Amino acid sequence: MKLKDKVAIITGAGSGIGKVTAEKFCMEGAKVVVADLKQDVIDSVVKSLQHIGGEAIGISVDVTSSEDVQHLMAKTLEAFDRLDIVVNNAGITHDAQLLKMTEEQFTNVLNVNVMGVFHIGQAAAKIMKDQQSGVILNASSVVGTYGNFGQTNYAASKWGVNGMTKTWAKELGRYNIRVNAVAPGFISTPMVKSMPEKVLAKMKERSLLQRLGDPQDIANGYAFLASDEASFITGTILSIDGGVTL
Ligand code: NAI
């Protein structure tokens, strides 16, 4: 068990990659905090984690609210007394080409994908500094390195995530806090399934492995980076993309 007794908050764990990552972390022995927007969704994920023998609690949070994030941290410490890992996985898209994108579309995506990561990262880093240990993992994307048609806002947000990842690795290494990101290619989740069929077909074609990724592929990457097996890895952005960017 790679993550035995580690306490991990996973944001956006109600769906897609976050949900599968929560399952993987439980199976690796972690105590998991399922953090997402809707209480009923959270409750059902916590139930399914407990069903497979996992130790999990759920806390509802909107990562764009610093008050919510403070509450999340306080409740986590109340339940488990420490915080070893955060996976900053919550993220949204709201696509439009540049000439049609509204300021609201731009701001909404930046608020969740950048401000949300900032809130969680800062609050977690304070706890981890006191502990003199911790791992922060951020959800980037291939789009954060290569851009993508129709995703000005999302590309800007994931570029921001990459910048925060590297900056925090530099600032927090002295406190024994490792900070890394995972950059998935196109993974079969509700977010990606909402993309136009034409775009999806193109993505499959471009992958050297001729398929979309599975959320499990990403969960495995997070589990590795969170574990002591990755104890000398910090400041990296791990591509898990089936070679789509080659
Ligand atoms: P998803 O849409 O299946 O799940 C995202 C979760 O985040 C949802 O449960 C949602 O309720 C939650 N969430 C959204 N806004 C929130 C907020 N303000 N506060 C708290 N929770 C919030 O998404 P998916 O596909 O699993 O993506 C997860 C992460 O991986 C995202 O950051 C995404 O950008 C990134 N990613 C996904 C890729 C893919 O192909 N699916 C590719 C590259 C990156």
PDB file of C-alpha atoms and ligand atoms in Angstrom:
ATOM      1  CA  MET A   1       0.000   0.000   0.000  1.00  0.00           C
ATOM      2  CA  LYS A   2       1.696   3.127  -1.345  1.00  0.00           C
ATOM      3  CA  LEU A   3      -0.298   5.655   0.724  1.00  0.00           C
ATOM      4  CA  LYS A   4      -0.919   3.814   3.982  1.00  0.00           C
ATOM      5  CA  ASP A   5      -2.466   6.172   6.586  1.00  0.00           C
ATOM      6  CA  LYS A   6      -1.754   9.321   4.547  1.00  0.00           C
ATOM      7  CA  VAL A   7      -4.507  11.923   4.765  1.00  0.00           C
ATOM      8  CA  ALA A   8      -5.497  13.251   1.336  1.00  0.00           C
ATOM      9  CA  ILE A   9      -7.948  15.924   0.214  1.00  0.00           C
ATOM     10  CA  ILE A  10      -9.110  15.459  -3.376  1.00  0.00           C
ATOM     11  CA  THR A  11     -11.083  18.356  -4.847  1.00  0.00           C
ATOM     12  CA  GLY A  12     -13.590  17.600  -7.580  1.00  0.00           C
ATOM     13  CA  ALA A  13     -13.730  14.028  -6.285  1.00  0.00           C
ATOM     14  CA  GLY A  14     -17.438  13.796  -7.127  1.00  0.00           C
ATOM     15  CA  SER A  15     -16.830  12.925 -10.766  1.00  0.00           C
ATOM     16  CA  GLY A  16     -14.419  11.752 -13.441  1.00  0.00           C
ATOM     17  CA  ILE A  17     -10.697  11.704 -12.664  1.00  0.00           C
ATOM     18  CA  GLY A  18     -11.169  12.921  -9.085  1.00  0.00           C
ATOM     19  CA  LYS A  19     -13.595  10.138  -8.224  1.00  0.00           C
ATOM     20  CA  VAL A  20     -11.354   7.414  -9.636  1.00  0.00           C
ATOM     21  CA  THR A  21      -8.354   9.002  -7.873  1.00  0.00           C
ATOM     22  CA  ALA A  22     -10.271   8.862  -4.577  1.00  0.00           C
ATOM     23  CA  GLU A  23     -10.870   5.127  -5.152  1.00  0.00           C
ATOM     24  CA  LYS A  24      -7.213   4.536  -6.018  1.00  0.00           C
ATOM     25  CA  PHE A  25      -6.016   6.460  -2.938  1.00  0.00           C
ATOM     26  CA  CYS A  26      -8.366   4.451  -0.694  1.00  0.00           C
ATOM     27  CA  MET A  27      -7.113   1.201  -2.193  1.00  0.00           C
ATOM     28  CA  GLU A  28      -3.549   2.373  -1.472  1.00  0.00           C
ATOM     29  CA  GLY A  29      -4.470   2.881   2.199  1.00  0.00           C
ATOM     30  CA  ALA A  30      -5.050   6.656   2.318  1.00  0.00           C
ATOM     31  CA  LYS A  31      -7.701   8.398   4.396  1.00  0.00           C
ATOM     32  CA  VAL A  32      -9.572  10.438   1.813  1.00  0.00           C
ATOM     33  CA  VAL A  33     -11.521  13.687   2.036  1.00  0.00           C
ATOM     34  CA  VAL A  34     -13.954  13.893  -0.878  1.00  0.00           C
ATOM     35  CA  ALA A  35     -14.312  17.616  -1.605  1.00  0.00           C
ATOM     36  CA  ASP A  36     -16.797  18.793  -4.201  1.00  0.00           C
ATOM     37  CA  LEU A  37     -19.729  21.146  -4.729  1.00  0.00           C
ATOM     38  CA  LYS A  38     -22.842  19.059  -4.149  1.00  0.00           C
ATOM     39  CA  GLN A  39     -23.556  17.244  -0.879  1.00  0.00           C
ATOM     40  CA  ASP A  40     -25.639  14.455  -2.465  1.00  0.00           C
ATOM     41  CA  VAL A  41     -22.886  13.666  -4.989  1.00  0.00           C
ATOM     42  CA  ILE A  42     -20.262  13.705  -2.219  1.00  0.00           C
ATOM     43  CA  ASP A  43     -22.360  11.423  -0.015  1.00  0.00           C
ATOM     44  CA  SER A  44     -22.746   8.864  -2.776  1.00  0.00           C
ATOM     45  CA  VAL A  45     -18.984   8.845  -3.534  1.00  0.00           C
ATOM     46  CA  VAL A  46     -18.125   8.488   0.175  1.00  0.00           C
ATOM     47  CA  LYS A  47     -20.573   5.588   0.416  1.00  0.00           C
ATOM     48  CA  SER A  48     -19.000   3.834  -2.576  1.00  0.00           C
ATOM     49  CA  LEU A  49     -15.497   4.345  -1.095  1.00  0.00           C
ATOM     50  CA  GLN A  50     -16.609   2.891   2.222  1.00  0.00           C
ATOM     51  CA  HIS A  51     -18.167   0.012   0.319  1.00  0.00           C
ATOM     52  CA  ILE A  52     -14.729  -0.963  -1.041  1.00  0.00           C
ATOM     53  CA  GLY A  53     -13.268  -0.752   2.481  1.00  0.00           C
ATOM     54  CA  GLY A  54     -11.908   2.790   2.216  1.00  0.00           C
ATOM     55  CA  GLU A  55     -11.730   5.344   5.023  1.00  0.00           C
ATOM     56  CA  ALA A  56     -13.364   8.501   3.669  1.00  0.00           C
ATOM     57  CA  ILE A  57     -15.328  11.561   4.675  1.00  0.00           C
ATOM     58  CA  GLY A  58     -17.027  14.157   2.493  1.00  0.00           C
ATOM     59  CA  ILE A  59     -16.948  17.929   2.808  1.00  0.00           C
ATOM     60  CA  SER A  60     -18.731  20.267   0.447  1.00  0.00           C
ATOM     61  CA  VAL A  61     -16.602  23.110  -0.863  1.00  0.00           C
ATOM     62  CA  ASP A  62     -16.599  25.675  -3.612  1.00  0.00           C
ATOM     63  CA  VAL A  63     -12.883  26.130  -4.254  1.00  0.00           C
ATOM     64  CA  THR A  64     -13.468  29.696  -5.484  1.00  0.00           C
ATOM     65  CA  SER A  65     -14.463  30.665  -1.915  1.00  0.00           C
ATOM     66  CA  SER A  66     -11.614  31.141   0.543  1.00  0.00           C
ATOM     67  CA  GLU A  67     -14.100  30.756   3.442  1.00  0.00           C
ATOM     68  CA  ASP A  68     -15.184  27.357   2.102  1.00  0.00           C
ATOM     69  CA  VAL A  69     -11.556  26.311   1.745  1.00  0.00           C
ATOM     70  CA  GLN A  70     -10.749  27.359   5.347  1.00  0.00           C
ATOM     71  CA  HIS A  71     -13.742  25.290   6.481  1.00  0.00           C
ATOM     72  CA  LEU A  72     -12.504  22.296   4.437  1.00  0.00           C
ATOM     73  CA  MET A  73      -9.069  22.451   6.071  1.00  0.00           C
ATOM     74  CA  ALA A  74     -10.501  22.858   9.585  1.00  0.00           C
ATOM     75  CA  LYS A  75     -12.857  19.899   9.146  1.00  0.00           C
ATOM     76  CA  THR A  76     -10.059  17.739   7.713  1.00  0.00           C
ATOM     77  CA  LEU A  77      -7.811  18.456  10.705  1.00  0.00           C
ATOM     78  CA  GLU A  78     -10.712  17.853  13.071  1.00  0.00           C
ATOM     79  CA  ALA A  79     -11.307  14.418  11.510  1.00  0.00           C
ATOM     80  CA  PHE A  80      -7.752  13.240  10.852  1.00  0.00           C
ATOM     81  CA  ASP A  81      -5.408  15.581  12.736  1.00  0.00           C
ATOM     82  CA  ARG A  82      -3.054  16.109   9.775  1.00  0.00           C
ATOM     83  CA  LEU A  83      -2.893  16.686   6.030  1.00  0.00           C
ATOM     84  CA  ASP A  84      -0.362  14.833   3.891  1.00  0.00           C
ATOM     85  CA  ILE A  85      -1.633  15.255   0.331  1.00  0.00           C
ATOM     86  CA  VAL A  86      -3.899  17.576  -1.628  1.00  0.00           C
ATOM     87  CA  VAL A  87      -4.943  16.857  -5.184  1.00  0.00           C
ATOM     88  CA  ASN A  88      -6.116  20.107  -6.754  1.00  0.00           C
ATOM     89  CA  ASN A  89      -8.282  18.337  -9.289  1.00  0.00           C
ATOM     90  CA  ALA A  90     -11.475  20.464  -9.455  1.00  0.00           C
ATOM     91  CA  GLY A  91     -11.645  22.167 -12.828  1.00  0.00           C
ATOM     92  CA  ILE A  92     -14.109  23.348 -15.452  1.00  0.00           C
ATOM     93  CA  THR A  93     -14.225  24.230 -19.140  1.00  0.00           C
ATOM     94  CA  HIS A  94     -16.386  26.796 -20.889  1.00  0.00           C
ATOM     95  CA  ASP A  95     -15.236  26.737 -24.484  1.00  0.00           C
ATOM     96  CA  ALA A  96     -15.592  29.344 -27.213  1.00  0.00           C
ATOM     97  CA  GLN A  97     -13.324  30.688 -29.902  1.00  0.00           C
ATOM     98  CA  LEU A  98     -11.538  33.924 -29.018  1.00  0.00           C
ATOM     99  CA  LEU A  99     -13.792  36.083 -31.165  1.00  0.00           C
ATOM    100  CA  LYS A 100     -16.880  34.806 -29.363  1.00  0.00           C
ATOM    101  CA  MET A 101     -15.632  34.278 -25.816  1.00  0.00           C
ATOM    102  CA  THR A 102     -17.329  36.434 -23.190  1.00  0.00           C
ATOM    103  CA  GLU A 103     -15.552  37.978 -20.245  1.00  0.00           C
ATOM    104  CA  GLU A 104     -17.787  35.882 -17.982  1.00  0.00           C
ATOM    105  CA  GLN A 105     -16.661  32.654 -19.664  1.00  0.00           C
ATOM    106  CA  PHE A 106     -13.054  33.700 -19.231  1.00  0.00           C
ATOM    107  CA  THR A 107     -13.435  34.735 -15.588  1.00  0.00           C
ATOM    108  CA  ASN A 108     -15.432  31.667 -14.518  1.00  0.00           C
ATOM    109  CA  VAL A 109     -12.805  29.258 -15.798  1.00  0.00           C
ATOM    110  CA  LEU A 110      -9.924  31.273 -14.321  1.00  0.00           C
ATOM    111  CA  ASN A 111     -11.765  31.484 -10.970  1.00  0.00           C
ATOM    112  CA  VAL A 112     -12.115  27.726 -10.555  1.00  0.00           C
ATOM    113  CA  ASN A 113      -8.964  26.515 -12.297  1.00  0.00           C
ATOM    114  CA  VAL A 114      -6.531  29.157 -11.000  1.00  0.00           C
ATOM    115  CA  MET A 115      -8.051  30.943  -7.993  1.00  0.00           C
ATOM    116  CA  GLY A 116      -9.371  27.613  -6.661  1.00  0.00           C
ATOM    117  CA  VAL A 117      -5.931  26.018  -6.909  1.00  0.00           C
ATOM    118  CA  PHE A 118      -4.403  29.083  -5.236  1.00  0.00           C
ATOM    119  CA  HIS A 119      -6.867  28.929  -2.298  1.00  0.00           C
ATOM    120  CA  ILE A 120      -6.347  25.217  -1.684  1.00  0.00           C
ATOM    121  CA  GLY A 121      -2.585  25.344  -2.271  1.00  0.00           C
ATOM    122  CA  GLN A 122      -2.054  28.261   0.106  1.00  0.00           C
ATOM    123  CA  ALA A 123      -4.242  26.825   2.872  1.00  0.00           C
ATOM    124  CA  ALA A 124      -2.637  23.377   2.559  1.00  0.00           C
ATOM    125  CA  ALA A 125       0.889  24.802   2.485  1.00  0.00           C
ATOM    126  CA  LYS A 126       0.337  26.535   5.854  1.00  0.00           C
ATOM    127  CA  ILE A 127      -0.600  23.211   7.470  1.00  0.00           C
ATOM    128  CA  MET A 128       2.159  21.293   5.694  1.00  0.00           C
ATOM    129  CA  LYS A 129       4.790  23.864   6.680  1.00  0.00           C
ATOM    130  CA  ASP A 130       3.902  23.307  10.348  1.00  0.00           C
ATOM    131  CA  GLN A 131       4.175  19.551   9.786  1.00  0.00           C
ATOM    132  CA  GLN A 132       7.395  19.956   7.755  1.00  0.00           C
ATOM    133  CA  SER A 133       6.010  17.534   5.179  1.00  0.00           C
ATOM    134  CA  GLY A 134       3.388  17.312   2.474  1.00  0.00           C
ATOM    135  CA  VAL A 135       2.591  16.823  -1.185  1.00  0.00           C
ATOM    136  CA  ILE A 136       0.587  19.192  -3.382  1.00  0.00           C
ATOM    137  CA  LEU A 137      -0.559  17.859  -6.753  1.00  0.00           C
ATOM    138  CA  ASN A 138      -2.208  20.096  -9.338  1.00  0.00           C
ATOM    139  CA  ALA A 139      -4.322  19.202 -12.365  1.00  0.00           C
ATOM    140  CA  SER A 140      -2.760  20.691 -15.462  1.00  0.00           C
ATOM    141  CA  SER A 141      -3.498  19.576 -19.030  1.00  0.00           C
ATOM    142  CA  VAL A 142      -1.759  19.122 -22.379  1.00  0.00           C
ATOM    143  CA  VAL A 143      -3.662  22.296 -23.227  1.00  0.00           C
ATOM    144  CA  GLY A 144      -1.513  24.136 -20.652  1.00  0.00           C
ATOM    145  CA  THR A 145       1.579  23.537 -22.783  1.00  0.00           C
ATOM    146  CA  TYR A 146       0.271  23.371 -26.336  1.00  0.00           C
ATOM    147  CA  GLY A 147      -2.941  25.450 -26.329  1.00  0.00           C
ATOM    148  CA  ASN A 148      -6.156  24.218 -27.937  1.00  0.00           C
ATOM    149  CA  PHE A 149      -8.672  25.525 -30.423  1.00  0.00           C
ATOM    150  CA  GLY A 150     -11.620  27.128 -28.601  1.00  0.00           C
ATOM    151  CA  GLN A 151      -9.956  27.069 -25.188  1.00  0.00           C
ATOM    152  CA  THR A 152      -8.382  30.505 -24.599  1.00  0.00           C
ATOM    153  CA  ASN A 153      -9.655  30.550 -21.009  1.00  0.00           C
ATOM    154  CA  TYR A 154      -8.796  26.924 -20.218  1.00  0.00           C
ATOM    155  CA  ALA A 155      -5.325  27.177 -21.784  1.00  0.00           C
ATOM    156  CA  ALA A 156      -4.616  30.345 -19.795  1.00  0.00           C
ATOM    157  CA  SER A 157      -5.792  28.613 -16.621  1.00  0.00           C
ATOM    158  CA  LYS A 158      -3.645  25.509 -17.075  1.00  0.00           C
ATOM    159  CA  TRP A 159      -0.631  27.643 -18.023  1.00  0.00           C
ATOM    160  CA  GLY A 160      -1.294  29.362 -14.691  1.00  0.00           C
ATOM    161  CA  VAL A 161      -1.388  26.004 -12.912  1.00  0.00           C
ATOM    162  CA  ASN A 162       1.994  25.082 -14.393  1.00  0.00           C
ATOM    163  CA  GLY A 163       3.438  28.400 -13.216  1.00  0.00           C
ATOM    164  CA  MET A 164       2.081  27.979  -9.685  1.00  0.00           C
ATOM    165  CA  THR A 165       3.376  24.391  -9.547  1.00  0.00           C
ATOM    166  CA  LYS A 166       6.935  25.391 -10.363  1.00  0.00           C
ATOM    167  CA  THR A 167       6.851  28.479  -8.139  1.00  0.00           C
ATOM    168  CA  TRP A 168       5.512  26.558  -5.146  1.00  0.00           C
ATOM    169  CA  ALA A 169       8.090  23.798  -5.666  1.00  0.00           C
ATOM    170  CA  LYS A 170      10.771  26.499  -5.356  1.00  0.00           C
ATOM    171  CA  GLU A 171       9.176  28.172  -2.329  1.00  0.00           C
ATOM    172  CA  LEU A 172       8.070  25.115  -0.362  1.00  0.00           C
ATOM    173  CA  GLY A 173      10.874  22.577  -0.927  1.00  0.00           C
ATOM    174  CA  ARG A 174      12.675  23.930   2.150  1.00  0.00           C
ATOM    175  CA  TYR A 175       9.705  22.786   4.254  1.00  0.00           C
ATOM    176  CA  ASN A 176       9.846  19.280   2.791  1.00  0.00           C
ATOM    177  CA  ILE A 177       6.735  19.944   0.695  1.00  0.00           C
ATOM    178  CA  ARG A 178       6.800  18.516  -2.828  1.00  0.00           C
ATOM    179  CA  VAL A 179       4.683  20.151  -5.538  1.00  0.00           C
ATOM    180  CA  ASN A 180       3.966  18.539  -8.900  1.00  0.00           C
ATOM    181  CA  ALA A 181       1.338  18.596 -11.614  1.00  0.00           C
ATOM    182  CA  VAL A 182      -0.152  15.984 -13.886  1.00  0.00           C
ATOM    183  CA  ALA A 183      -0.932  16.985 -17.462  1.00  0.00           C
ATOM    184  CA  PRO A 184      -3.523  14.571 -18.830  1.00  0.00           C
ATOM    185  CA  GLY A 185      -4.231  14.231 -22.508  1.00  0.00           C
ATOM    186  CA  PHE A 186      -7.851  13.639 -23.413  1.00  0.00           C
ATOM    187  CA  ILE A 187      -9.419  11.372 -20.835  1.00  0.00           C
ATOM    188  CA  SER A 188     -12.794   9.738 -21.045  1.00  0.00           C
ATOM    189  CA  THR A 189     -14.744  11.689 -18.374  1.00  0.00           C
ATOM    190  CA  PRO A 190     -18.000  13.709 -18.341  1.00  0.00           C
ATOM    191  CA  MET A 191     -15.976  16.884 -19.070  1.00  0.00           C
ATOM    192  CA  VAL A 192     -14.467  15.470 -22.252  1.00  0.00           C
ATOM    193  CA  LYS A 193     -17.591  13.599 -23.346  1.00  0.00           C
ATOM    194  CA  SER A 194     -19.299  17.004 -23.553  1.00  0.00           C
ATOM    195  CA  MET A 195     -16.899  18.009 -26.368  1.00  0.00           C
ATOM    196  CA  PRO A 196     -18.101  17.847 -29.988  1.00  0.00           C
ATOM    197  CA  GLU A 197     -17.900  14.349 -31.523  1.00  0.00           C
ATOM    198  CA  LYS A 198     -15.630  15.682 -34.307  1.00  0.00           C
ATOM    199  CA  VAL A 199     -13.061  16.951 -31.802  1.00  0.00           C
ATOM    200  CA  LEU A 200     -13.131  13.681 -29.847  1.00  0.00           C
ATOM    201  CA  ALA A 201     -12.495  11.602 -32.965  1.00  0.00           C
ATOM    202  CA  LYS A 202      -9.541  13.831 -33.820  1.00  0.00           C
ATOM    203  CA  MET A 203      -8.116  13.422 -30.323  1.00  0.00           C
ATOM    204  CA  LYS A 204      -8.266   9.630 -30.526  1.00  0.00           C
ATOM    205  CA  GLU A 205      -6.588   9.728 -33.905  1.00  0.00           C
ATOM    206  CA  ARG A 206      -3.766  11.944 -32.620  1.00  0.00           C
ATOM    207  CA  SER A 207      -2.938   9.717 -29.646  1.00  0.00           C
ATOM    208  CA  LEU A 208      -0.042   7.401 -30.470  1.00  0.00           C
ATOM    209  CA  LEU A 209      -2.023   4.714 -28.646  1.00  0.00           C
ATOM    210  CA  GLN A 210      -5.151   5.480 -30.732  1.00  0.00           C
ATOM    211  CA  ARG A 211      -7.453   5.890 -27.731  1.00  0.00           C
ATOM    212  CA  LEU A 212      -8.651   8.362 -25.150  1.00  0.00           C
ATOM    213  CA  GLY A 213      -7.097   7.960 -21.741  1.00  0.00           C
ATOM    214  CA  ASP A 214      -8.944   6.303 -18.886  1.00  0.00           C
ATOM    215  CA  PRO A 215      -9.359   8.158 -15.545  1.00  0.00           C
ATOM    216  CA  GLN A 216      -7.441   5.257 -13.987  1.00  0.00           C
ATOM    217  CA  ASP A 217      -4.358   6.233 -16.039  1.00  0.00           C
ATOM    218  CA  ILE A 218      -4.372   9.621 -14.311  1.00  0.00           C
ATOM    219  CA  ALA A 219      -5.229   8.257 -10.859  1.00  0.00           C
ATOM    220  CA  ASN A 220      -2.177   5.982 -11.111  1.00  0.00           C
ATOM    221  CA  GLY A 221       0.008   9.017 -11.846  1.00  0.00           C
ATOM    222  CA  TYR A 222      -1.353  10.929  -8.855  1.00  0.00           C
ATOM    223  CA  ALA A 223      -0.845   7.927  -6.568  1.00  0.00           C
ATOM    224  CA  PHE A 224       2.765   7.585  -7.684  1.00  0.00           C
ATOM    225  CA  LEU A 225       3.555  11.294  -7.276  1.00  0.00           C
ATOM    226  CA  ALA A 226       1.822  11.354  -3.865  1.00  0.00           C
ATOM    227  CA  SER A 227       3.783   8.364  -2.598  1.00  0.00           C
ATOM    228  CA  ASP A 228       7.242   8.121  -1.083  1.00  0.00           C
ATOM    229  CA  GLU A 229       8.372   6.413  -4.316  1.00  0.00           C
ATOM    230  CA  ALA A 230       8.414   9.955  -5.755  1.00  0.00           C
ATOM    231  CA  SER A 231      10.263  11.458  -2.775  1.00  0.00           C
ATOM    232  CA  PHE A 232      12.866  13.215  -4.983  1.00  0.00           C
ATOM    233  CA  ILE A 233      10.391  14.501  -7.564  1.00  0.00           C
ATOM    234  CA  THR A 234       9.254  18.105  -7.256  1.00  0.00           C
ATOM    235  CA  GLY A 235       8.428  20.898  -9.699  1.00  0.00           C
ATOM    236  CA  THR A 236       7.614  18.497 -12.492  1.00  0.00           C
ATOM    237  CA  ILE A 237       4.648  18.371 -14.842  1.00  0.00           C
ATOM    238  CA  LEU A 238       4.020  14.725 -15.633  1.00  0.00           C
ATOM    239  CA  SER A 239       2.426  14.192 -19.051  1.00  0.00           C
ATOM    240  CA  ILE A 240      -0.025  11.301 -19.127  1.00  0.00           C
ATOM    241  CA  ASP A 241      -1.356  11.719 -22.616  1.00  0.00           C
ATOM    242  CA  GLY A 242      -0.761   8.659 -24.792  1.00  0.00           C
ATOM    243  CA  GLY A 243       1.846  10.656 -26.695  1.00  0.00           C
ATOM    244  CA  VAL A 244      -0.788  13.004 -28.133  1.00  0.00           C
ATOM    245  CA  THR A 245       1.653  15.909 -28.044  1.00  0.00           C
ATOM    246  CA  LEU A 246       4.531  14.281 -29.930  1.00  0.00           C
TER     247      LEU A 246
HETATM  248  P1  NAI B   1     -15.279  16.413 -14.307  1.00  0.00           P
HETATM  249  O1  NAI B   1     -16.111  17.496 -14.872  1.00  0.00           O
HETATM  250  O2  NAI B   1     -15.688  14.993 -14.517  1.00  0.00           O
HETATM  251  O3  NAI B   1     -15.124  16.631 -12.719  1.00  0.00           O
HETATM  252  C1  NAI B   1     -14.767  17.865 -12.186  1.00  0.00           C
HETATM  253  C2  NAI B   1     -15.295  17.947 -10.777  1.00  0.00           C
HETATM  254  O4  NAI B   1     -14.912  19.227 -10.246  1.00  0.00           O
HETATM  255  C3  NAI B   1     -16.839  17.878 -10.705  1.00  0.00           C
HETATM  256  O5  NAI B   1     -17.235  16.914  -9.755  1.00  0.00           O
HETATM  257  C4  NAI B   1     -17.238  19.274 -10.280  1.00  0.00           C
HETATM  258  O6  NAI B   1     -18.407  19.327  -9.466  1.00  0.00           O
HETATM  259  C5  NAI B   1     -16.005  19.727  -9.513  1.00  0.00           C
HETATM  260  N1  NAI B   1     -15.954  21.187  -9.430  1.00  0.00           N
HETATM  261  C6  NAI B   1     -16.164  22.080 -10.431  1.00  0.00           C
HETATM  262  N2  NAI B   1     -16.108  23.327  -9.959  1.00  0.00           N
HETATM  263  C7  NAI B   1     -15.857  23.227  -8.632  1.00  0.00           C
HETATM  264  C8  NAI B   1     -15.701  24.183  -7.596  1.00  0.00           C
HETATM  265  N3  NAI B   1     -15.814  25.489  -7.817  1.00  0.00           N
HETATM  266  N4  NAI B   1     -15.433  23.736  -6.347  1.00  0.00           N
HETATM  267  C9  NAI B   1     -15.343  22.402  -6.096  1.00  0.00           C
HETATM  268  N5  NAI B   1     -15.485  21.462  -7.033  1.00  0.00           N
HETATM  269  C10 NAI B   1     -15.747  21.869  -8.291  1.00  0.00           C
HETATM  270  O7  NAI B   1     -13.787  16.693 -14.814  1.00  0.00           O
HETATM  271  P2  NAI B   1     -12.560  15.708 -15.173  1.00  0.00           P
HETATM  272  O8  NAI B   1     -12.594  15.477 -16.612  1.00  0.00           O
HETATM  273  O9  NAI B   1     -12.523  14.575 -14.242  1.00  0.00           O
HETATM  274  O10 NAI B   1     -11.328  16.684 -14.903  1.00  0.00           O
HETATM  275  C11 NAI B   1     -10.678  16.772 -13.647  1.00  0.00           C
HETATM  276  C12 NAI B   1      -9.472  17.679 -13.775  1.00  0.00           C
HETATM  277  O11 NAI B   1      -8.567  17.169 -14.748  1.00  0.00           O
HETATM  278  C13 NAI B   1      -9.810  19.108 -14.208  1.00  0.00           C
HETATM  279  O12 NAI B   1      -8.976  20.027 -13.530  1.00  0.00           O
HETATM  280  C14 NAI B   1      -9.482  19.108 -15.684  1.00  0.00           C
HETATM  281  O13 NAI B   1      -9.164  20.381 -16.157  1.00  0.00           O
HETATM  282  C15 NAI B   1      -8.286  18.167 -15.721  1.00  0.00           C
HETATM  283  N6  NAI B   1      -8.103  17.565 -17.026  1.00  0.00           N
HETATM  284  C16 NAI B   1      -9.047  16.726 -17.552  1.00  0.00           C
HETATM  285  C17 NAI B   1      -8.848  16.187 -18.793  1.00  0.00           C
HETATM  286  C18 NAI B   1      -9.814  15.245 -19.401  1.00  0.00           C
HETATM  287  O14 NAI B   1      -9.566  14.843 -20.534  1.00  0.00           O
HETATM  288  N7  NAI B   1     -10.886  14.858 -18.752  1.00  0.00           N
HETATM  289  C19 NAI B   1      -7.658  16.497 -19.598  1.00  0.00           C
HETATM  290  C20 NAI B   1      -6.748  17.390 -18.950  1.00  0.00           C
HETATM  291  C21 NAI B   1      -6.979  17.889 -17.709  1.00  0.00           C
END
